[in-house]
mmCIF file of C-alpha atoms in Angstrom:
data_model
loop_
_atom_site.group_PDB
_atom_site.id
_atom_site.type_symbol
_atom_site.label_atom_id
_atom_site.label_comp_id
_atom_site.label_asym_id
_atom_site.label_seq_id
_atom_site.Cartn_x
_atom_site.Cartn_y
_atom_site.Cartn_z
ATOM 1 C CA UNK A 104 5.147 -24.880 -17.318
ATOM 2 C CA UNK A 105 7.334 -21.966 -18.892
ATOM 3 C CA UNK A 106 7.285 -18.632 -16.820
ATOM 4 C CA UNK A 107 9.059 -15.454 -17.546
ATOM 5 C CA UNK A 108 9.532 -12.099 -16.439
ATOM 6 C CA UNK A 109 9.522 -8.992 -18.592
ATOM 7 C CA UNK A 110 11.755 -6.410 -16.555
ATOM 8 C CA UNK A 111 11.919 -2.913 -17.531
ATOM 9 C CA UNK A 112 10.400 0.400 -16.179
ATOM 10 C CA UNK A 113 8.325 1.004 -18.759
ATOM 11 C CA UNK A 114 8.094 4.584 -18.134
ATOM 12 C CA UNK A 115 5.952 4.407 -20.378
ATOM 13 C CA UNK A 116 4.939 0.666 -21.866
ATOM 14 C CA UNK A 117 5.554 1.571 -25.822
ATOM 15 C CA UNK A 118 4.776 -0.408 -28.826
ATOM 16 C CA UNK A 119 7.951 -1.984 -28.405
ATOM 17 C CA UNK A 120 7.168 -3.485 -25.242
ATOM 18 C CA UNK A 121 3.736 -4.404 -26.220
ATOM 19 C CA UNK A 122 5.010 -6.057 -29.096
ATOM 20 C CA UNK A 123 8.068 -8.002 -27.469
ATOM 21 C CA UNK A 124 5.259 -9.181 -24.982
ATOM 22 C CA UNK A 125 2.693 -10.625 -27.797
ATOM 23 C CA UNK A 126 6.079 -12.550 -29.675
ATOM 24 C CA UNK A 127 6.871 -14.191 -26.394
ATOM 25 C CA UNK A 128 3.463 -15.353 -25.554
ATOM 26 C CA UNK A 129 3.552 -17.207 -28.978
ATOM 27 C CA UNK A 130 6.381 -19.955 -26.852
ATOM 28 C CA UNK A 131 5.411 -18.724 -23.254
ATOM 29 C CA UNK A 132 2.477 -20.053 -20.691
ATOM 30 C CA UNK A 133 2.644 -17.140 -18.486
ATOM 31 C CA UNK A 134 4.483 -13.898 -18.184
ATOM 32 C CA UNK A 135 4.901 -11.242 -15.530
ATOM 33 C CA UNK A 136 5.333 -7.966 -16.608
ATOM 34 C CA UNK A 137 8.093 -6.753 -13.909
ATOM 35 C CA UNK A 138 7.752 -3.074 -12.902
ATOM 36 C CA UNK A 139 11.434 -2.109 -11.635
ATOM 37 C CA UNK A 140 12.142 0.370 -8.845
ATOM 38 C CA UNK A 141 15.208 2.186 -8.978
ATOM 39 C CA UNK A 142 15.059 5.223 -6.462
ATOM 40 C CA UNK A 143 17.628 6.953 -8.517
ATOM 41 C CA UNK A 144 15.627 6.985 -11.674
ATOM 42 C CA UNK A 145 13.536 9.912 -12.044
ATOM 43 C CA UNK A 146 10.369 8.814 -13.734
ATOM 44 C CA UNK A 147 7.601 10.271 -15.765
ATOM 45 C CA UNK A 148 4.897 8.370 -14.032
ATOM 46 C CA UNK A 149 4.645 7.097 -10.396
ATOM 47 C CA UNK A 150 5.516 3.257 -10.325
ATOM 48 C CA UNK A 151 1.684 2.832 -8.755
ATOM 49 C CA UNK A 152 -0.026 4.520 -12.271
ATOM 50 C CA UNK A 153 2.853 2.691 -14.590
ATOM 51 C CA UNK A 154 1.359 -0.670 -12.866
ATOM 52 C CA UNK A 155 -1.720 0.604 -13.465
ATOM 53 C CA UNK A 156 -1.645 1.408 -16.865
ATOM 54 C CA UNK A 157 -0.013 -2.340 -18.175
ATOM 55 C CA UNK A 158 -2.826 -4.503 -16.063
ATOM 56 C CA UNK A 159 -5.549 -2.389 -17.928
ATOM 57 C CA UNK A 160 -4.157 -2.974 -20.938
ATOM 58 C CA UNK A 161 -3.901 -6.663 -19.934
ATOM 59 C CA UNK A 162 -6.953 -6.784 -18.208
ATOM 60 C CA UNK A 163 -8.225 -9.616 -20.567
ATOM 61 C CA UNK A 164 -4.984 -11.935 -20.873
ATOM 62 C CA UNK A 165 -4.654 -14.119 -17.672
ATOM 63 C CA UNK A 166 -1.305 -15.127 -18.423
ATOM 64 C CA UNK A 167 0.006 -12.170 -17.934
ATOM 65 C CA UNK A 168 0.657 -10.463 -14.758
ATOM 66 C CA UNK A 169 1.984 -7.009 -13.702
ATOM 67 C CA UNK A 170 4.146 -6.555 -10.801
ATOM 68 C CA UNK A 171 6.234 -3.977 -9.141
ATOM 69 C CA UNK A 172 9.722 -5.068 -7.879
ATOM 70 C CA UNK A 173 12.707 -4.048 -6.237
ATOM 71 C CA UNK A 174 16.205 -5.945 -6.219
ATOM 72 C CA UNK A 175 17.890 -7.423 -8.654
ATOM 73 C CA UNK A 176 15.697 -9.303 -11.324
ATOM 74 C CA UNK A 177 17.228 -12.473 -11.196
ATOM 75 C CA UNK A 178 16.104 -12.494 -8.018
ATOM 76 C CA UNK A 179 12.525 -11.351 -8.546
ATOM 77 C CA UNK A 180 12.340 -14.356 -11.451
ATOM 78 C CA UNK A 181 13.740 -16.603 -8.856
ATOM 79 C CA UNK A 182 11.093 -15.590 -6.437
ATOM 80 C CA UNK A 183 7.974 -15.812 -8.850
ATOM 81 C CA UNK A 184 9.340 -19.284 -9.933
ATOM 82 C CA UNK A 185 10.210 -17.646 -13.306
ATOM 83 C CA UNK A 186 12.989 -20.048 -15.227
ATOM 84 C CA UNK A 187 13.282 -17.222 -17.937
ATOM 85 C CA UNK A 188 14.078 -13.444 -18.539
ATOM 86 C CA UNK A 189 12.441 -11.685 -21.758
ATOM 87 C CA UNK A 190 14.449 -8.578 -23.171
ATOM 88 C CA UNK A 191 13.869 -6.671 -26.266
ATOM 89 C CA UNK A 192 17.117 -5.396 -28.348
ATOM 90 C CA UNK A 193 16.820 -2.635 -30.705
ATOM 91 C CA UNK A 194 20.399 -2.358 -31.181
ATOM 92 C CA UNK A 195 23.708 -4.004 -31.174
ATOM 93 C CA UNK A 196 24.851 -1.758 -28.232
ATOM 94 C CA UNK A 197 21.553 -3.310 -25.997
ATOM 95 C CA UNK A 198 23.027 -6.953 -27.325
ATOM 96 C CA UNK A 199 26.430 -6.281 -25.877
ATOM 97 C CA UNK A 200 24.689 -4.920 -22.623
ATOM 98 C CA UNK A 201 22.097 -7.514 -22.507
ATOM 99 C CA UNK A 202 24.599 -10.338 -23.135
ATOM 100 C CA UNK A 203 26.705 -9.520 -19.706
ATOM 101 C CA UNK A 204 23.698 -9.811 -17.619
ATOM 102 C CA UNK A 205 22.294 -12.998 -19.009
ATOM 103 C CA UNK A 206 25.603 -14.673 -18.692
ATOM 104 C CA UNK A 207 25.743 -13.134 -14.861
ATOM 105 C CA UNK A 208 22.063 -14.152 -14.536
ATOM 106 C CA UNK A 209 22.884 -17.455 -15.573
ATOM 107 C CA UNK A 210 25.585 -18.387 -13.657
ATOM 108 C CA UNK A 211 23.686 -16.512 -10.441
ATOM 109 C CA UNK A 212 21.012 -18.273 -10.908
ATOM 110 C CA UNK A 213 20.632 -20.803 -13.358
ATOM 111 C CA UNK A 214 17.818 -18.206 -15.110
ATOM 112 C CA UNK A 215 17.673 -17.801 -18.810
ATOM 113 C CA UNK A 216 17.236 -15.248 -21.150
ATOM 114 C CA UNK A 217 15.666 -14.558 -24.272
ATOM 115 C CA UNK A 218 16.476 -11.868 -26.200
ATOM 116 C CA UNK A 219 13.421 -10.705 -28.563
ATOM 117 C CA UNK A 220 15.106 -7.843 -31.464
ATOM 118 C CA UNK A 221 12.726 -5.530 -31.854
ATOM 119 C CA UNK A 222 10.649 -5.628 -35.277
ATOM 120 C CA UNK A 223 12.571 -2.612 -37.810
ATOM 121 C CA UNK A 224 9.856 -0.357 -37.742
ATOM 122 C CA UNK A 225 9.861 0.112 -34.064
ATOM 123 C CA UNK A 226 13.514 0.483 -33.609
ATOM 124 C CA UNK A 227 13.080 4.115 -33.606
ATOM 125 C CA UNK A 228 10.430 3.966 -30.243
ATOM 126 C CA UNK A 229 11.904 4.434 -26.981
ATOM 127 C CA UNK A 230 10.256 5.230 -23.602
ATOM 128 C CA UNK A 231 13.000 8.200 -23.323
ATOM 129 C CA UNK A 232 11.621 9.395 -26.107
ATOM 130 C CA UNK A 233 8.405 8.946 -25.465
ATOM 131 C CA UNK A 234 8.845 10.668 -21.872
ATOM 132 C CA UNK A 235 10.642 13.793 -24.049
ATOM 133 C CA UNK A 236 7.838 14.096 -26.277
ATOM 134 C CA UNK A 237 4.761 13.924 -23.238
ATOM 135 C CA UNK A 238 7.642 16.829 -21.613
ATOM 136 C CA UNK A 239 6.668 19.250 -24.614
ATOM 137 C CA UNK A 240 2.780 18.630 -24.716
ATOM 138 C CA UNK A 241 3.245 16.285 -27.609
ATOM 139 C CA UNK A 242 0.362 13.416 -28.568
ATOM 140 C CA UNK A 243 2.002 9.990 -28.245
ATOM 141 C CA UNK A 244 -0.687 7.929 -28.979
ATOM 142 C CA UNK A 245 1.493 6.722 -32.108
ATOM 143 C CA UNK A 246 4.087 5.452 -30.036
ATOM 144 C CA UNK A 247 1.494 3.637 -27.118
ATOM 145 C CA UNK A 248 -0.437 0.562 -27.457
ATOM 146 C CA UNK A 249 -3.868 0.767 -28.542
ATOM 147 C CA UNK A 250 -5.892 1.452 -25.834
ATOM 148 C CA UNK A 251 -3.789 2.172 -23.468
ATOM 149 C CA UNK A 252 -4.786 5.399 -21.367
ATOM 150 C CA UNK A 253 -2.123 7.691 -19.838
#
């Protein structure tokens, strides 16, 4: 059974994240969406709310679970018996960063990272941009998965 962690802050979970999960389900048996808790990061939505929103989105998909975690992602993956970490890549900068982390995770725990390139029409969408739009009271529904309630 192929199990993966898809880690992130997901503040909020965008259509880009949704696309990565949808594509990863074509070759993974189970995906745990891991919401990393980082007290040094200021978030728009509390952790519990992000877990709730993403769980509701995938309520009818038994191969997806959603959990919050703290600490190293590679430790979370090992604790959950996941042999893979899924990451989405939007830019060359993302690739360089993720390559370094993937090398360390493989050396530390033998956990492989699978990088999925963002679909071209979604490369401009980021949680940071969506949070900024929310801050100014803009409608962000076009950037969120259909049915996601914020």
